[in-house]
């Protein structure tokens, strides 16, 4: 089962974008809206930020034209590397609203 | 001279982020503010979107703490590939304000 799960979820209406194919995340977002959520938050960090923007754009342009971008937030998270060094990673949160 | 130019500019207070090292663009943004601009726009498309967010975050956290994010816009641009196919590319515009 674990390998079939396309997208990690911590929260019902949050989709974390990582390194999987973009359509996995698009499907996850559309599913959240179809299950009745009025807003869905797309989150990513580091290189996945570009993919998160792709997800938001594909959902809006190809699947749900009526969606609005409610808010876009960028930030920085401090992570620990394997060598125990602090590494700053950029983050993005894109909130879509039905 | 062309090879020494670190960053393409079409407009005075716009910095286009591409595939160069992130600090080139950070320097370009800081320079724009230091030359008197009240707002600077960071633009990127495709994979460079992640780097554009890095640029905005590094400028804000490390160089100019007083800066505000005025606006963040995402969009889609239609490009022609070499094979004359239409390719959609995501874009981002981050507006920083002093």
PDB file of N, CA and C in Angstrom, chain A residues 10-70:
ATOM      1  N   UNK A  10      -0.289  15.367   5.540  1.00  0.00           N
ATOM      2  CA  UNK A  10      -0.294  15.469   6.990  1.00  0.00           C
ATOM      3  C   UNK A  10      -1.680  15.916   7.405  1.00  0.00           C
ATOM      4  N   UNK A  11      -2.280  16.668   6.505  1.00  0.00           N
ATOM      5  CA  UNK A  11      -3.551  17.283   6.818  1.00  0.00           C
ATOM      6  C   UNK A  11      -4.441  17.067   5.603  1.00  0.00           C
ATOM      7  N   UNK A  12      -5.710  16.943   5.843  1.00  0.00           N
ATOM      8  CA  UNK A  12      -6.654  16.634   4.784  1.00  0.00           C
ATOM      9  C   UNK A  12      -6.519  17.522   3.545  1.00  0.00           C
ATOM     10  N   UNK A  13      -6.483  18.819   3.750  1.00  0.00           N
ATOM     11  CA  UNK A  13      -6.494  19.691   2.568  1.00  0.00           C
ATOM     12  C   UNK A  13      -5.143  20.342   2.296  1.00  0.00           C
ATOM     13  N   UNK A  14      -4.066  19.645   2.658  1.00  0.00           N
ATOM     14  CA  UNK A  14      -2.713  20.088   2.316  1.00  0.00           C
ATOM     15  C   UNK A  14      -2.081  19.034   1.423  1.00  0.00           C
ATOM     16  N   UNK A  15      -1.488  19.467   0.312  1.00  0.00           N
ATOM     17  CA  UNK A  15      -0.774  18.551  -0.574  1.00  0.00           C
ATOM     18  C   UNK A  15       0.690  18.967  -0.589  1.00  0.00           C
ATOM     19  N   UNK A  16       1.572  18.072  -0.122  1.00  0.00           N
ATOM     20  CA  UNK A  16       3.009  18.345  -0.139  1.00  0.00           C
ATOM     21  C   UNK A  16       3.593  17.873  -1.458  1.00  0.00           C
ATOM     22  N   UNK A  17       4.187  18.779  -2.185  1.00  0.00           N
ATOM     23  CA  UNK A  17       4.759  18.438  -3.482  1.00  0.00           C
ATOM     24  C   UNK A  17       6.226  18.067  -3.300  1.00  0.00           C
ATOM     25  N   UNK A  18       6.577  16.887  -3.803  1.00  0.00           N
ATOM     26  CA  UNK A  18       7.967  16.426  -3.739  1.00  0.00           C
ATOM     27  C   UNK A  18       8.466  16.121  -5.129  1.00  0.00           C
ATOM     28  N   UNK A  19       9.124  14.979  -5.279  1.00  0.00           N
ATOM     29  CA  UNK A  19       9.808  14.697  -6.541  1.00  0.00           C
ATOM     30  C   UNK A  19       9.048  13.719  -7.439  1.00  0.00           C
ATOM     31  N   UNK A  20       7.799  13.428  -7.092  1.00  0.00           N
ATOM     32  CA  UNK A  20       7.020  12.536  -7.960  1.00  0.00           C
ATOM     33  C   UNK A  20       6.498  13.271  -9.190  1.00  0.00           C
ATOM     34  N   UNK A  21       5.962  12.526 -10.165  1.00  0.00           N
ATOM     35  CA  UNK A  21       5.429  13.198 -11.365  1.00  0.00           C
ATOM     36  C   UNK A  21       4.349  14.209 -10.999  1.00  0.00           C
ATOM     37  N   UNK A  22       4.346  15.301 -11.714  1.00  0.00           N
ATOM     38  CA  UNK A  22       3.481  16.433 -11.379  1.00  0.00           C
ATOM     39  C   UNK A  22       2.003  16.031 -11.360  1.00  0.00           C
ATOM     40  N   UNK A  23       1.615  15.094 -12.245  1.00  0.00           N
ATOM     41  CA  UNK A  23       0.190  14.744 -12.314  1.00  0.00           C
ATOM     42  C   UNK A  23      -0.291  14.012 -11.064  1.00  0.00           C
ATOM     43  N   UNK A  24       0.601  13.359 -10.332  1.00  0.00           N
ATOM     44  CA  UNK A  24       0.204  12.751  -9.050  1.00  0.00           C
ATOM     45  C   UNK A  24      -0.351  13.819  -8.111  1.00  0.00           C
ATOM     46  N   UNK A  25       0.334  14.941  -8.057  1.00  0.00           N
ATOM     47  CA  UNK A  25      -0.068  16.019  -7.144  1.00  0.00           C
ATOM     48  C   UNK A  25      -1.301  16.742  -7.661  1.00  0.00           C
ATOM     49  N   UNK A  26      -1.374  16.901  -8.988  1.00  0.00           N
ATOM     50  CA  UNK A  26      -2.565  17.515  -9.589  1.00  0.00           C
ATOM     51  C   UNK A  26      -3.803  16.708  -9.203  1.00  0.00           C
ATOM     52  N   UNK A  27      -3.679  15.384  -9.352  1.00  0.00           N
ATOM     53  CA  UNK A  27      -4.784  14.496  -8.998  1.00  0.00           C
ATOM     54  C   UNK A  27      -5.147  14.634  -7.517  1.00  0.00           C
ATOM     55  N   UNK A  28      -4.136  14.715  -6.660  1.00  0.00           N
ATOM     56  CA  UNK A  28      -4.385  14.857  -5.220  1.00  0.00           C
ATOM     57  C   UNK A  28      -5.154  16.139  -4.911  1.00  0.00           C
ATOM     58  N   UNK A  29      -4.780  17.224  -5.572  1.00  0.00           N
ATOM     59  CA  UNK A  29      -5.458  18.505  -5.329  1.00  0.00           C
ATOM     60  C   UNK A  29      -6.913  18.439  -5.805  1.00  0.00           C
ATOM     61  N   UNK A  30      -7.100  17.931  -7.021  1.00  0.00           N
ATOM     62  CA  UNK A  30      -8.456  17.844  -7.574  1.00  0.00           C
ATOM     63  C   UNK A  30      -9.335  16.955  -6.691  1.00  0.00           C
ATOM     64  N   UNK A  31      -8.750  15.858  -6.197  1.00  0.00           N
ATOM     65  CA  UNK A  31      -9.488  14.949  -5.313  1.00  0.00           C
ATOM     66  C   UNK A  31      -9.925  15.650  -4.034  1.00  0.00           C
ATOM     67  N   UNK A  32      -9.028  16.474  -3.475  1.00  0.00           N
ATOM     68  CA  UNK A  32      -9.382  17.225  -2.261  1.00  0.00           C
ATOM     69  C   UNK A  32     -10.581  18.129  -2.506  1.00  0.00           C
ATOM     70  N   UNK A  33     -10.556  18.838  -3.621  1.00  0.00           N
ATOM     71  CA  UNK A  33     -11.690  19.716  -3.936  1.00  0.00           C
ATOM     72  C   UNK A  33     -12.962  18.901  -4.157  1.00  0.00           C
ATOM     73  N   UNK A  34     -12.831  17.801  -4.881  1.00  0.00           N
ATOM     74  CA  UNK A  34     -14.015  16.985  -5.173  1.00  0.00           C
ATOM     75  C   UNK A  34     -14.606  16.335  -3.925  1.00  0.00           C
ATOM     76  N   UNK A  35     -13.771  16.164  -2.902  1.00  0.00           N
ATOM     77  CA  UNK A  35     -14.291  15.576  -1.657  1.00  0.00           C
ATOM     78  C   UNK A  35     -14.914  16.649  -0.772  1.00  0.00           C
ATOM     79  N   UNK A  36     -15.019  17.871  -1.266  1.00  0.00           N
ATOM     80  CA  UNK A  36     -15.806  18.883  -0.578  1.00  0.00           C
ATOM     81  C   UNK A  36     -15.026  20.033   0.053  1.00  0.00           C
ATOM     82  N   UNK A  37     -13.690  19.990   0.006  1.00  0.00           N
ATOM     83  CA  UNK A  37     -12.925  21.097   0.586  1.00  0.00           C
ATOM     84  C   UNK A  37     -13.092  22.367  -0.241  1.00  0.00           C
ATOM     85  N   UNK A  38     -13.212  23.477   0.458  1.00  0.00           N
ATOM     86  CA  UNK A  38     -13.361  24.759  -0.229  1.00  0.00           C
ATOM     87  C   UNK A  38     -11.999  25.358  -0.575  1.00  0.00           C
ATOM     88  N   UNK A  39     -10.972  24.975   0.197  1.00  0.00           N
ATOM     89  CA  UNK A  39      -9.624  25.453  -0.105  1.00  0.00           C
ATOM     90  C   UNK A  39      -8.626  24.309   0.072  1.00  0.00           C
ATOM     91  N   UNK A  40      -7.606  24.322  -0.755  1.00  0.00           N
ATOM     92  CA  UNK A  40      -6.543  23.323  -0.698  1.00  0.00           C
ATOM     93  C   UNK A  40      -5.203  24.053  -0.740  1.00  0.00           C
ATOM     94  N   UNK A  41      -4.273  23.613   0.115  1.00  0.00           N
ATOM     95  CA  UNK A  41      -2.974  24.263   0.214  1.00  0.00           C
ATOM     96  C   UNK A  41      -1.890  23.362  -0.374  1.00  0.00           C
ATOM     97  N   UNK A  42      -1.149  23.933  -1.298  1.00  0.00           N
ATOM     98  CA  UNK A  42      -0.050  23.208  -1.943  1.00  0.00           C
ATOM     99  C   UNK A  42       1.251  23.692  -1.323  1.00  0.00           C
ATOM    100  N   UNK A  43       2.018  22.765  -0.751  1.00  0.00           N
ATOM    101  CA  UNK A  43       3.258  23.161  -0.092  1.00  0.00           C
ATOM    102  C   UNK A  43       4.452  22.448  -0.712  1.00  0.00           C
ATOM    103  N   UNK A  44       5.596  23.122  -0.725  1.00  0.00           N
ATOM    104  CA  UNK A  44       6.820  22.508  -1.242  1.00  0.00           C
ATOM    105  C   UNK A  44       8.014  23.250  -0.696  1.00  0.00           C
ATOM    106  N   UNK A  45       9.173  22.588  -0.778  1.00  0.00           N
ATOM    107  CA  UNK A  45      10.402  23.307  -0.455  1.00  0.00           C
ATOM    108  C   UNK A  45      11.510  22.915  -1.415  1.00  0.00           C
ATOM    109  N   UNK A  46      12.528  23.790  -1.446  1.00  0.00           N
ATOM    110  CA  UNK A  46      13.681  23.537  -2.309  1.00  0.00           C
ATOM    111  C   UNK A  46      13.291  23.456  -3.767  1.00  0.00           C
ATOM    112  N   UNK A  47      13.884  22.497  -4.465  1.00  0.00           N
ATOM    113  CA  UNK A  47      13.664  22.392  -5.908  1.00  0.00           C
ATOM    114  C   UNK A  47      12.237  22.036  -6.276  1.00  0.00           C
ATOM    115  N   UNK A  48      11.498  21.478  -5.341  1.00  0.00           N
ATOM    116  CA  UNK A  48      10.114  21.095  -5.640  1.00  0.00           C
ATOM    117  C   UNK A  48       9.202  22.318  -5.765  1.00  0.00           C
ATOM    118  N   UNK A  49       9.714  23.503  -5.427  1.00  0.00           N
ATOM    119  CA  UNK A  49       8.903  24.722  -5.509  1.00  0.00           C
ATOM    120  C   UNK A  49       8.398  24.944  -6.943  1.00  0.00           C
ATOM    121  N   UNK A  50       9.270  24.744  -7.923  1.00  0.00           N
ATOM    122  CA  UNK A  50       8.849  24.909  -9.320  1.00  0.00           C
ATOM    123  C   UNK A  50       7.698  23.960  -9.651  1.00  0.00           C
ATOM    124  N   UNK A  51       7.808  22.745  -9.151  1.00  0.00           N
ATOM    125  CA  UNK A  51       6.754  21.756  -9.425  1.00  0.00           C
ATOM    126  C   UNK A  51       5.438  22.147  -8.740  1.00  0.00           C
ATOM    127  N   UNK A  52       5.540  22.726  -7.551  1.00  0.00           N
ATOM    128  CA  UNK A  52       4.327  23.168  -6.846  1.00  0.00           C
ATOM    129  C   UNK A  52       3.586  24.221  -7.672  1.00  0.00           C
ATOM    130  N   UNK A  53       4.338  25.114  -8.301  1.00  0.00           N
ATOM    131  CA  UNK A  53       3.712  26.130  -9.158  1.00  0.00           C
ATOM    132  C   UNK A  53       3.083  25.454 -10.376  1.00  0.00           C
ATOM    133  N   UNK A  54       3.781  24.475 -10.946  1.00  0.00           N
ATOM    134  CA  UNK A  54       3.197  23.704 -12.059  1.00  0.00           C
ATOM    135  C   UNK A  54       1.872  23.067 -11.636  1.00  0.00           C
ATOM    136  N   UNK A  55       1.844  22.463 -10.454  1.00  0.00           N
ATOM    137  CA  UNK A  55       0.630  21.803  -9.960  1.00  0.00           C
ATOM    138  C   UNK A  55      -0.524  22.805  -9.898  1.00  0.00           C
ATOM    139  N   UNK A  56      -0.266  23.949  -9.270  1.00  0.00           N
ATOM    140  CA  UNK A  56      -1.319  24.960  -9.134  1.00  0.00           C
ATOM    141  C   UNK A  56      -1.812  25.416 -10.510  1.00  0.00           C
ATOM    142  N   UNK A  57      -0.878  25.626 -11.425  1.00  0.00           N
ATOM    143  CA  UNK A  57      -1.257  26.118 -12.751  1.00  0.00           C
ATOM    144  C   UNK A  57      -2.016  25.068 -13.566  1.00  0.00           C
ATOM    145  N   UNK A  58      -1.584  23.824 -13.473  1.00  0.00           N
ATOM    146  CA  UNK A  58      -2.273  22.767 -14.238  1.00  0.00           C
ATOM    147  C   UNK A  58      -3.685  22.549 -13.678  1.00  0.00           C
ATOM    148  N   UNK A  59      -3.820  22.551 -12.351  1.00  0.00           N
ATOM    149  CA  UNK A  59      -5.155  22.389 -11.758  1.00  0.00           C
ATOM    150  C   UNK A  59      -6.073  23.506 -12.248  1.00  0.00           C
ATOM    151  N   UNK A  60      -5.565  24.728 -12.222  1.00  0.00           N
ATOM    152  CA  UNK A  60      -6.402  25.885 -12.586  1.00  0.00           C
ATOM    153  C   UNK A  60      -6.724  25.923 -14.070  1.00  0.00           C
ATOM    154  N   UNK A  61      -5.722  25.690 -14.920  1.00  0.00           N
ATOM    155  CA  UNK A  61      -5.935  25.894 -16.351  1.00  0.00           C
ATOM    156  C   UNK A  61      -6.594  24.698 -17.020  1.00  0.00           C
ATOM    157  N   UNK A  62      -6.327  23.504 -16.491  1.00  0.00           N
ATOM    158  CA  UNK A  62      -6.779  22.338 -17.230  1.00  0.00           C
ATOM    159  C   UNK A  62      -7.973  21.649 -16.597  1.00  0.00           C
ATOM    160  N   UNK A  63      -8.098  21.767 -15.262  1.00  0.00           N
ATOM    161  CA  UNK A  63      -9.134  20.981 -14.587  1.00  0.00           C
ATOM    162  C   UNK A  63     -10.228  21.821 -13.922  1.00  0.00           C
ATOM    163  N   UNK A  64      -9.862  22.883 -13.243  1.00  0.00           N
ATOM    164  CA  UNK A  64     -10.850  23.646 -12.476  1.00  0.00           C
ATOM    165  C   UNK A  64     -10.658  25.138 -12.723  1.00  0.00           C
ATOM    166  N   UNK A  65     -11.230  25.607 -13.834  1.00  0.00           N
ATOM    167  CA  UNK A  65     -11.011  26.994 -14.247  1.00  0.00           C
ATOM    168  C   UNK A  65     -11.528  28.034 -13.268  1.00  0.00           C
ATOM    169  N   UNK A  66     -12.485  27.623 -12.444  1.00  0.00           N
ATOM    170  CA  UNK A  66     -13.095  28.614 -11.551  1.00  0.00           C
ATOM    171  C   UNK A  66     -12.275  28.852 -10.280  1.00  0.00           C
ATOM    172  N   UNK A  67     -11.239  28.068 -10.062  1.00  0.00           N
ATOM    173  CA  UNK A  67     -10.420  28.216  -8.840  1.00  0.00           C
ATOM    174  C   UNK A  67      -9.713  29.565  -8.794  1.00  0.00           C
ATOM    175  N   UNK A  68      -9.564  30.070  -7.572  1.00  0.00           N
ATOM    176  CA  UNK A  68      -8.809  31.302  -7.378  1.00  0.00           C
ATOM    177  C   UNK A  68      -7.578  31.017  -6.535  1.00  0.00           C
ATOM    178  N   UNK A  69      -6.524  31.784  -6.792  1.00  0.00           N
ATOM    179  CA  UNK A  69      -5.364  31.731  -5.902  1.00  0.00           C
ATOM    180  C   UNK A  69      -5.662  32.652  -4.735  1.00  0.00           C
ATOM    181  N   UNK A  70      -5.823  32.064  -3.576  1.00  0.00           N
ATOM    182  CA  UNK A  70      -6.184  32.835  -2.397  1.00  0.00           C
ATOM    183  C   UNK A  70      -4.971  33.550  -1.826  1.00  0.00           C
TER     184      UNK A  70
END
